[in-house]
Coordinates of C-alpha atoms in Angstrom, one line a residue:
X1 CA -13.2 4.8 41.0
X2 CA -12.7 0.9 42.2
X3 CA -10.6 -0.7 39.1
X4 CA -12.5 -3.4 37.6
X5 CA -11.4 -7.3 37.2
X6 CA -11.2 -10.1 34.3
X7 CA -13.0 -13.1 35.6
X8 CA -10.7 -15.4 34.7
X9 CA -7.0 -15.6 33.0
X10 CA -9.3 -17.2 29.9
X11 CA -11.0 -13.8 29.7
X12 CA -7.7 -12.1 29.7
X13 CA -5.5 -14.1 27.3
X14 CA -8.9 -14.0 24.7
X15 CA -9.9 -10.1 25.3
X16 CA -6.1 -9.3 24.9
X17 CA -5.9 -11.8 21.4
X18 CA -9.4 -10.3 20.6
X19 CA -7.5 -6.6 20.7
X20 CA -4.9 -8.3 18.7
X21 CA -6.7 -10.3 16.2
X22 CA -8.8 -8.2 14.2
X23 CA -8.8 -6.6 10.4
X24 CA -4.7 -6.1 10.9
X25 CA -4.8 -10.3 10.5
X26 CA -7.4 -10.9 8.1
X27 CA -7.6 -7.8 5.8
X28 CA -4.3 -6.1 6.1
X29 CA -1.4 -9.0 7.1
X30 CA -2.6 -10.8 3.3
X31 CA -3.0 -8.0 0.9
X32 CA 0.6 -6.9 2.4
X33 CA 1.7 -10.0 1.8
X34 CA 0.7 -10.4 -2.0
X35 CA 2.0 -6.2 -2.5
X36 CA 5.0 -6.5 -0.9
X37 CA 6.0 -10.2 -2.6
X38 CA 4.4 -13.3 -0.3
X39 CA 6.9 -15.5 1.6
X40 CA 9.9 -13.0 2.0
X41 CA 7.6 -10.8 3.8
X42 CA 6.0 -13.6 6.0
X43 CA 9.7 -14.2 7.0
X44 CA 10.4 -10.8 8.4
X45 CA 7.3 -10.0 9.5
X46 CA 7.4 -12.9 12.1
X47 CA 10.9 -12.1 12.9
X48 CA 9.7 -8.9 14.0
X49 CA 7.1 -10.3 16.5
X50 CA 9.7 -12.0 18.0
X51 CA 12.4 -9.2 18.7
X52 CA 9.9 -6.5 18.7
X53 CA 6.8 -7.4 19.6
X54 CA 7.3 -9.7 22.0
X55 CA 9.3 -7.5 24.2
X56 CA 7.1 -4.2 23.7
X57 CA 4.0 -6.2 24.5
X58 CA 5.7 -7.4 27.9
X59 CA 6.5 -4.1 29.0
X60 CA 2.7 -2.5 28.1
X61 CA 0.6 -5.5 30.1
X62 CA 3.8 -4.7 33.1
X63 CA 3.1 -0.9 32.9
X64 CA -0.5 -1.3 32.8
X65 CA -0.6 -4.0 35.3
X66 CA 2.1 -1.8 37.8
X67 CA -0.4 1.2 37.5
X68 CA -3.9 0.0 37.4
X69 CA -4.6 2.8 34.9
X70 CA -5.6 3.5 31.5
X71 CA -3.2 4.6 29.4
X72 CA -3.9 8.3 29.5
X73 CA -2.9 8.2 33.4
X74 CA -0.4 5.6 33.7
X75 CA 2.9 7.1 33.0
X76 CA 1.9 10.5 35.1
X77 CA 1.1 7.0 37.6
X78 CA 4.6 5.2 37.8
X79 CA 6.9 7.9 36.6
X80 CA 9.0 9.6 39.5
X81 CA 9.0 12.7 41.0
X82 CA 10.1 15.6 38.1
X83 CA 9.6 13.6 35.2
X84 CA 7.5 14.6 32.3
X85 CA 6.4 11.2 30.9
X86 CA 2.6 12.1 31.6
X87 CA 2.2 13.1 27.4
X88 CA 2.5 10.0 26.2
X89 CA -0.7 8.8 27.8
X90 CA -2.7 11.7 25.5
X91 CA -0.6 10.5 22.6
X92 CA -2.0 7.1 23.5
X93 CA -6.0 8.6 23.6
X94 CA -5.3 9.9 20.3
X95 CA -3.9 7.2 18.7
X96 CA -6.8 5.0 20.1
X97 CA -9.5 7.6 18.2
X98 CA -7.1 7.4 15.0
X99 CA -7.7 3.8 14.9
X100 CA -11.3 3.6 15.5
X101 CA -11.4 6.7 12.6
X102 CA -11.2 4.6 10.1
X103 CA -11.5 0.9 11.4
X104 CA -14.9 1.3 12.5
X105 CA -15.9 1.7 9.0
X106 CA -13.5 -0.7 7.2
X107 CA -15.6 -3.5 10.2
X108 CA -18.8 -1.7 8.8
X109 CA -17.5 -2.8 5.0
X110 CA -17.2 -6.5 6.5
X111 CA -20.7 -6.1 8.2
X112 CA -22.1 -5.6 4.5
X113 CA -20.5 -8.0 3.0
X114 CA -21.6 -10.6 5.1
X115 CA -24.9 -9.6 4.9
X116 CA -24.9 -9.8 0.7
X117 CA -23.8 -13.1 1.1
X118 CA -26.2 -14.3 4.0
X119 CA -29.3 -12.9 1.6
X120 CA -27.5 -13.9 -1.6
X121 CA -26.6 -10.5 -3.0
X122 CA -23.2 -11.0 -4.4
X123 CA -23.7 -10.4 -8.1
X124 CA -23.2 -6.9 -8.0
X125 CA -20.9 -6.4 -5.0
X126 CA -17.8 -4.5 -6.1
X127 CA -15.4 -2.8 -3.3
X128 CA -15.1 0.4 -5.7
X129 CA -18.9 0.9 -5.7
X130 CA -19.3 0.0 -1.8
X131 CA -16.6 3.0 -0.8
X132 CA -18.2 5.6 -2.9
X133 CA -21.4 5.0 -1.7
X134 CA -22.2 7.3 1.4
X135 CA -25.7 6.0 2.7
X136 CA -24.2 2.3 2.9
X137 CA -20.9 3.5 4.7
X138 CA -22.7 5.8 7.3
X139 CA -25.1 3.3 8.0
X140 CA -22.8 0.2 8.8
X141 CA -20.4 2.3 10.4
X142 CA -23.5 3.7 12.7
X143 CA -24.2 -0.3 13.4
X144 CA -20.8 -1.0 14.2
X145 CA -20.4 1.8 17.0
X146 CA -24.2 0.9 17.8
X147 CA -23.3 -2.4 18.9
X148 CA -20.0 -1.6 20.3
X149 CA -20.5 0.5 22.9
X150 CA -23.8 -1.2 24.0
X151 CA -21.6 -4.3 24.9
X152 CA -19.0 -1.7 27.0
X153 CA -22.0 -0.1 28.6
X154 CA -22.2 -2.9 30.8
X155 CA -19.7 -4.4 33.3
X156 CA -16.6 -5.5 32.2
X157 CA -17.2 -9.1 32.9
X158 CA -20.5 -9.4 31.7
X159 CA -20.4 -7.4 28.6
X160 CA -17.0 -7.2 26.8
X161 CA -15.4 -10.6 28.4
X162 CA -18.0 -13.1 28.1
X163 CA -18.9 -11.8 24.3
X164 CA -15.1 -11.6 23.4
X165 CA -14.8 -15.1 25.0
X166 CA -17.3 -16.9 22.5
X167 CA -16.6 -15.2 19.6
X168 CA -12.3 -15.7 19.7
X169 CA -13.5 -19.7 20.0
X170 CA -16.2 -19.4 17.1
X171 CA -13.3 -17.6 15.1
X172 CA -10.7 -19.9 15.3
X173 CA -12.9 -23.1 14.4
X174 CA -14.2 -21.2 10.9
X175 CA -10.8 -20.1 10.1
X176 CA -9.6 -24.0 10.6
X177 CA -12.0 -25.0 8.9
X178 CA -12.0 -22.5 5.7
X179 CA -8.5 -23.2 5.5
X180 CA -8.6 -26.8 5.0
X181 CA -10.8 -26.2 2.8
X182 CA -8.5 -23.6 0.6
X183 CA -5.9 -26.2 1.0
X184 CA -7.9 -29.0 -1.0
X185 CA -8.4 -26.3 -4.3
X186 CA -6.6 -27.3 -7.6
X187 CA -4.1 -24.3 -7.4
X188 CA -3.2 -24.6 -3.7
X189 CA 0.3 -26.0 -4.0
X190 CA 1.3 -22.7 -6.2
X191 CA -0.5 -20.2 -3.4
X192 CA 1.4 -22.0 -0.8
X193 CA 4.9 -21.4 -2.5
X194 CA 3.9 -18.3 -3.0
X195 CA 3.4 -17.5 0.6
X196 CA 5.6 -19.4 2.4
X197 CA 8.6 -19.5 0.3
X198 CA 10.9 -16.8 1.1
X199 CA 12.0 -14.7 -2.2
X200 CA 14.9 -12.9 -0.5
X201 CA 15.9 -10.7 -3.5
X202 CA 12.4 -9.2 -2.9
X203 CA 13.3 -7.7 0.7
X204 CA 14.2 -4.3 0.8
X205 CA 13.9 -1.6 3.9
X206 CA 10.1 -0.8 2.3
X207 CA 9.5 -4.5 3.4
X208 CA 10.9 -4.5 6.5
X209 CA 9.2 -0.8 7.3
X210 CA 6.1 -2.7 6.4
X211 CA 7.0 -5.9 8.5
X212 CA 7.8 -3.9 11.4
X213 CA 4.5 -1.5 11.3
X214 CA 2.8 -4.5 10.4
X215 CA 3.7 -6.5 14.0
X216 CA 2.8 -3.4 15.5
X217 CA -0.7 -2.7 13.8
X218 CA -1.6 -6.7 14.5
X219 CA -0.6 -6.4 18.3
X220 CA -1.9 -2.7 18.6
X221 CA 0.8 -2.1 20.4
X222 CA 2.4 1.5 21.2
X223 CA -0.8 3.0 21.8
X224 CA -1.5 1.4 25.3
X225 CA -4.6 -0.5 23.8
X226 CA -2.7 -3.9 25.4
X227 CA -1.9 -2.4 28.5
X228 CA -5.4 -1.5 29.1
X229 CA -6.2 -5.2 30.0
X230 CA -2.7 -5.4 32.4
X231 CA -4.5 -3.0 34.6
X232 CA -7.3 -5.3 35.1
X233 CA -5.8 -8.9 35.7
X234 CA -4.0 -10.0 39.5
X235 CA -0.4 -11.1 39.7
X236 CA -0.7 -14.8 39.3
X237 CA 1.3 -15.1 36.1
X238 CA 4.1 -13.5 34.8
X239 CA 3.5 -11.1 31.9
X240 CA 6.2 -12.4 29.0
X241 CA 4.4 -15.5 29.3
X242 CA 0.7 -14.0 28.7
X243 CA 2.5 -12.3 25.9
X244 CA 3.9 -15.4 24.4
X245 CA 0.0 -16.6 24.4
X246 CA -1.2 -13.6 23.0
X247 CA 1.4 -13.6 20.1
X248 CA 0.8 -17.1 19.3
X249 CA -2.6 -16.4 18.6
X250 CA -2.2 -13.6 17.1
X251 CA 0.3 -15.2 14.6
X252 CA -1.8 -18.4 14.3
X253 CA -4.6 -16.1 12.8
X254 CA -3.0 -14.0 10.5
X255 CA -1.4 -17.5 8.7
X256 CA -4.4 -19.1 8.6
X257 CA -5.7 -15.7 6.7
X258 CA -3.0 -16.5 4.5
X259 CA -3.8 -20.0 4.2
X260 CA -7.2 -19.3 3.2
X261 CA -6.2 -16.3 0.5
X262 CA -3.6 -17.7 -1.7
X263 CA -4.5 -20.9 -2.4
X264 CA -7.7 -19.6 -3.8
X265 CA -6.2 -16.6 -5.9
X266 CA -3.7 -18.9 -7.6
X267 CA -6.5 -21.6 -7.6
X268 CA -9.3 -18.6 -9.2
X269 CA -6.1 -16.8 -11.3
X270 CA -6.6 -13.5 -9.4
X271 CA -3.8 -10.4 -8.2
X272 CA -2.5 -11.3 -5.4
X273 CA -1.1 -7.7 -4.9
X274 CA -4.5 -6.0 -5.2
X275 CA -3.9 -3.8 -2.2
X276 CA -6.9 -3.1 0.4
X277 CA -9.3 -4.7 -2.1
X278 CA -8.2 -7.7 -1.7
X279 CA -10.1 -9.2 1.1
X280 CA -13.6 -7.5 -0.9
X281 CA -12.9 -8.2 -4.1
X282 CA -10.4 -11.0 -4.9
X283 CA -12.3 -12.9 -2.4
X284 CA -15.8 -12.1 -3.3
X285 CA -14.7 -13.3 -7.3
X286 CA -13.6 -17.0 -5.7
X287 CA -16.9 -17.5 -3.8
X288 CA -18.9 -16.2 -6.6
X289 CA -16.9 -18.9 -8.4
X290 CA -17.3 -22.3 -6.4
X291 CA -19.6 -25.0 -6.0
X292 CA -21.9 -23.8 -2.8
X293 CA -20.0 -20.1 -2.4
X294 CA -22.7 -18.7 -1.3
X295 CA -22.6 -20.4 2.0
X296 CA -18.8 -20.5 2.2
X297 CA -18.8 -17.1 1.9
X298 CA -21.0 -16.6 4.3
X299 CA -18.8 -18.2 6.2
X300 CA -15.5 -16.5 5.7
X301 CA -17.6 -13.0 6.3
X302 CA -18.8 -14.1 9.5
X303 CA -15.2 -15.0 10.9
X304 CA -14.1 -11.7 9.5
X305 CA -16.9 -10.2 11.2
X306 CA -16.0 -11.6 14.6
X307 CA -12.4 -10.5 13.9
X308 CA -13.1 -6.8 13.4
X309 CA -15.9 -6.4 16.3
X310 CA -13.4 -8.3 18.7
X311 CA -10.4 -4.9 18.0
X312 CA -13.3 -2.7 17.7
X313 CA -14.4 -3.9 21.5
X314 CA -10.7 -3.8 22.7
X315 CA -9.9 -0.4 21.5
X316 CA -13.3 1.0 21.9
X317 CA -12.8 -0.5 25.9
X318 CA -9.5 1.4 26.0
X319 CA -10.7 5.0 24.6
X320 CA -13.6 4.9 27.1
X321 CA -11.3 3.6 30.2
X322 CA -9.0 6.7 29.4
X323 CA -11.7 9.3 29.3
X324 CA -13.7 7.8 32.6
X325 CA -10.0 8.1 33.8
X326 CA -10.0 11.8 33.1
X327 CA -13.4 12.5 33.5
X328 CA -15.0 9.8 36.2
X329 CA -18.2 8.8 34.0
X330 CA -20.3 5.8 34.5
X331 CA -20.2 2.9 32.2
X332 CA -23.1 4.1 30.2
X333 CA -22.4 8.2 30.1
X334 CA -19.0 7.0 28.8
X335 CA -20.1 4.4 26.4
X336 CA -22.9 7.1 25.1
X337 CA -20.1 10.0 24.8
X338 CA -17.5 7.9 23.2
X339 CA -19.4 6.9 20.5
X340 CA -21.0 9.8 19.7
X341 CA -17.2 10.8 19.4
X342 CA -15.9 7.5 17.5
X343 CA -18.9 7.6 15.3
X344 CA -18.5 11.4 14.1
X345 CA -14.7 10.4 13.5
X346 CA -15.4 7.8 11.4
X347 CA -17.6 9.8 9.1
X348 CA -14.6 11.3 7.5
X349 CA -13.6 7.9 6.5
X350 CA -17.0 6.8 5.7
X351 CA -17.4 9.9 3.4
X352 CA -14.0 9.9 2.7
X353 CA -14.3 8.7 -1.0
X354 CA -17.3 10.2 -1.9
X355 CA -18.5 13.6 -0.2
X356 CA -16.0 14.2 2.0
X357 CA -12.9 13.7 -1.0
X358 CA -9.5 14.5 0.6
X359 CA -6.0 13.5 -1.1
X360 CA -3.3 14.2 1.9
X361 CA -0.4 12.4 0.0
X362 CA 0.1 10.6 -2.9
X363 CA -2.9 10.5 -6.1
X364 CA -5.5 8.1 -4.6
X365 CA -5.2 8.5 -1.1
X366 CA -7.9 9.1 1.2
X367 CA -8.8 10.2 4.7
X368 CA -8.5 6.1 5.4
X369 CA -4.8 6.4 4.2
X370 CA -4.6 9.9 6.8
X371 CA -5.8 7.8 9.6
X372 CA -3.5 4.8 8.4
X373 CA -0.7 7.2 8.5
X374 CA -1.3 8.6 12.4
X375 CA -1.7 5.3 13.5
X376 CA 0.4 2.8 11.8
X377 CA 3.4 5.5 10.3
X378 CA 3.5 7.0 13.4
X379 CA 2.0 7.0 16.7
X380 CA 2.4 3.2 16.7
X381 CA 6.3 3.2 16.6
X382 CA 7.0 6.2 18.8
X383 CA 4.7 4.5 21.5
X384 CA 6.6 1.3 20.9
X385 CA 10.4 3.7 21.4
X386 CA 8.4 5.3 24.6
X387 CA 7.6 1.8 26.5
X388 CA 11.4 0.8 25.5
X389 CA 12.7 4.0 27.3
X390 CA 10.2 4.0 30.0
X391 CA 10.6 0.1 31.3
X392 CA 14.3 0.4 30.5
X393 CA 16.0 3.8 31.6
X394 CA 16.6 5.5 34.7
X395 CA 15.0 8.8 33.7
X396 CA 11.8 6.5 33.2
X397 CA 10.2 3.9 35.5
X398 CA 13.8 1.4 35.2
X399 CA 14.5 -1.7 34.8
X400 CA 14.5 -3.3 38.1
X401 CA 10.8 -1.8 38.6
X402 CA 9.9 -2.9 34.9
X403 CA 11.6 -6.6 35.9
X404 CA 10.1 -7.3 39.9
X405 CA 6.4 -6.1 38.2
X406 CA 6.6 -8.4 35.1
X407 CA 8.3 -11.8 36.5
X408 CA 5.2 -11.7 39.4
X409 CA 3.8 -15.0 38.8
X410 CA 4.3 -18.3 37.6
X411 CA 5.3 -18.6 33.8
X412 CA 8.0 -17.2 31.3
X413 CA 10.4 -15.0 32.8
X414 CA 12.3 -11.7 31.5
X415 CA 16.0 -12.7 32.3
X416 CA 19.1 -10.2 32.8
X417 CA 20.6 -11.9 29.4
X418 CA 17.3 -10.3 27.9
X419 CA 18.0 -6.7 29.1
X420 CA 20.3 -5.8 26.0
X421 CA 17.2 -7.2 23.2
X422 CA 14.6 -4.6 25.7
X423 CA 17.1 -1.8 26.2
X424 CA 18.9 -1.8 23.0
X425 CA 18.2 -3.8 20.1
X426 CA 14.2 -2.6 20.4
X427 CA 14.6 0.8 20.6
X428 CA 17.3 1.6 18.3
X429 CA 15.6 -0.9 15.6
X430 CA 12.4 1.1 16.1
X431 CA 14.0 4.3 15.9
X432 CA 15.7 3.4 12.7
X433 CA 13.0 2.2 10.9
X434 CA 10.6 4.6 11.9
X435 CA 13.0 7.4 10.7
X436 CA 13.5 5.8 7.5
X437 CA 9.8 4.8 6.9
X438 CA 9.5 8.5 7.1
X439 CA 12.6 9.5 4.6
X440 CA 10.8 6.7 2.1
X441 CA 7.1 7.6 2.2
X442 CA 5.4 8.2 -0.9
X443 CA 4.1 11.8 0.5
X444 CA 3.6 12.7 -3.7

């Protein structure tokens, strides 16, 4: 099957930031924030990008690029002869359902919300009453895959580039301008302290667990979902470079989330730490509250819509490049299987906190939180120790390989005073971290 091409290094840097920027920015990177104590966690979070993500991103867009596979073939692609590396690319397909299990339905939750605001609904919304309501859930979550796969269904540069093209520009000008509004609120100067300010006897190892999954989550990295779009761009440019873009972005997005957030809590005296509601409720209470929220609210839906849709795209792009891998379907016979499969998925989380009740940890928890757990707990940081191994080790793909394929190109480099931060400091952080996340999660 002849391996398809990004039109343009445009299409690439904003499909790959589209993957990245999504509810991990917007929904989950503030509520975080507020839970786990504002401008401490900020601190940590982006020093994580930096010594973690930046590195693990590089070597999934050079593994991807190297084989010109999806994920679920491209270890079994590079590895050499009598190595057994060829698992992780199922762990990848997995992880890539997992995802779309339960963040189909939390861009379905964004879907309605926009649409309450658009027709002026908003006195009764609530977040509690939207989750516990199946017909609502199953029916934006059917939209959501609906229009997903019917953009995949065509060719990759006229469906899922152009669209992801327009709405990453569309995005970043609301979110500018959202934010500046936020900024010129009576409380603002408080929200910003709050957020920016580092606390430091407020970070513990539960923070930087959570900084650390967090980096991951945003970038959906370890699961192969980046190096899904290595495999379909040319070696012009080097890939720590298109990282560097990618991150930047990424980054850009989830402070101007921030930006937009705090101000208004402290501004509208609402909990910062309200968890996963935060985004629905705290946020639906300031609009409701201000001179014209009706339309600002509109607004700051919409982006958020286009933020969710542009991971769903990504992610939906990489589970159905893996199973035409293993199975050599068309476009459309993918795009119709795959959601069928995604869709049926997401009904646990859809039903999850009405008909469908299921407490796998701690009082409260749902089938979201299950999903949550796969993904971000797990699959995410053993797929971020596997790419480490892999591009660094002998008994993987090695570094010289991992090196010549990633500096092809003009841009950014990977230098040999970098090979200790790749070969060392990222895996063994990971490892740490991810064993200790483990030891400290509130399974009860």
């Amino acid at each position: 099957m002849k391996r398809e091409r990004l039109g343009s290094r445009l299409g690439f840097i904003m499909l790959s930031a589209g993957c990245a920027i999504g509810c991990g920015n917007v929904w989950k990177f503030p509520w975080m924030t507020g839970q786990f104590g504002g401008g401490g966690f900020v601190l940590v979070y982006i020093l994580c990008l930096l010594l973690l993500g930046l590195p693990v991103m590089t070597m999934e867009f050079t593994v991807g690029r190297a084989s010109q596979k999806s994920p679920v073939k491209m270890f079994q692609t590079l590895q050499k002869p009598g190595q057994k590396w060829g698992f992780m690319g199922y762990v990848a397909l997995v992880g890539n359902f997992s995802l779309m299990a339960f963040y189909t339905v939390v861009c379905g939750w964004i879907i309605n919300y926009f649409c309450k605001f658009l027709t002026g609904q908003t006195a009764d919304l609530g977040f509690g009453p939207m989750i516990t309501n199946p017909g609502l859930n199953v029916t934006f979550l059917a939209v959501t895959v609906v229009v997903a796969f019917v953009v995949l269904s065509f060719n990759l540069q006229g469906g899922l580039e152009r669209v992801t093209k327009y709405m990453m520009v569309v995005l970043l000008g609301l979110m500018v301008l959202l934010a500046g509004h936020s900024l010129m609120l009576p409380g603002a100067k408080e929200g910003i302290a709050f957020y920016l300010v580092p606390d430091f006897s407020k970070i513990d190892g539960s923070v930087i667990v959570g900084a650390m999954n967090q980096a991951f989550f945003t970038l959906s990295l370890g699961i192969g979902s980046m190096a899904i779009f290595g495999s379909y761009i040319d070696k012009e440019r080097s890939l720590l470079g298109e990282s560097v873009n990618v991150i930047v972005l990424d980054t850009l997005v989830a402070l101007l989330a921030g930006f937009i957030m705090f101000p208004a809590c402290f501004s509208y005296g609402l909990e910062v730490g309200a968890g996963p509601s935060l985004l629905f409720d705290t946020m639906a209470a300031v609009f409701n509250n201000m001179a014209g929220g009706r339309w600002w609210g509109t607004l700051f839906f919409l982006f958020m819509v286009f933020a969710a849709m542009s991971t769903v795209l990504a992610v939906c792009e990489n589970i159905l490049a893996m199973t035409r891998d293993l199975f050599g379907w068309s476009r459309p016979k993918g795009s119709l299987i795959c959601g069928i499969l995604v869709f049926l998925l997401g009904l646990t989380t859809a039903l999850g906190y009405s008909v469908l009740s299921f407490q796998p940890f701690a009082e409260g928890s749902a089938w979201l939180d299950f999903w949550d757990f796969i993904v971000s707990t797990n699959a995410l940081p053993v797929g971020a120790l596997v790419f480490s191994l892999f591009c660094c080790y002998n008994f993987g793909w090695g570094w010289d390989n991992f090196v010549k394929e990633a500096n092809a190109g003009k841009g950014l480099q990977v230098k040999p005073w970098m090979k200790p931060l790749f070969s060392y400091l990222v895996p063994a952080v990971v490892l740490f971290l991810y064993v200790y996340g483990l030891a400290t999660f509130q399974w009860h």
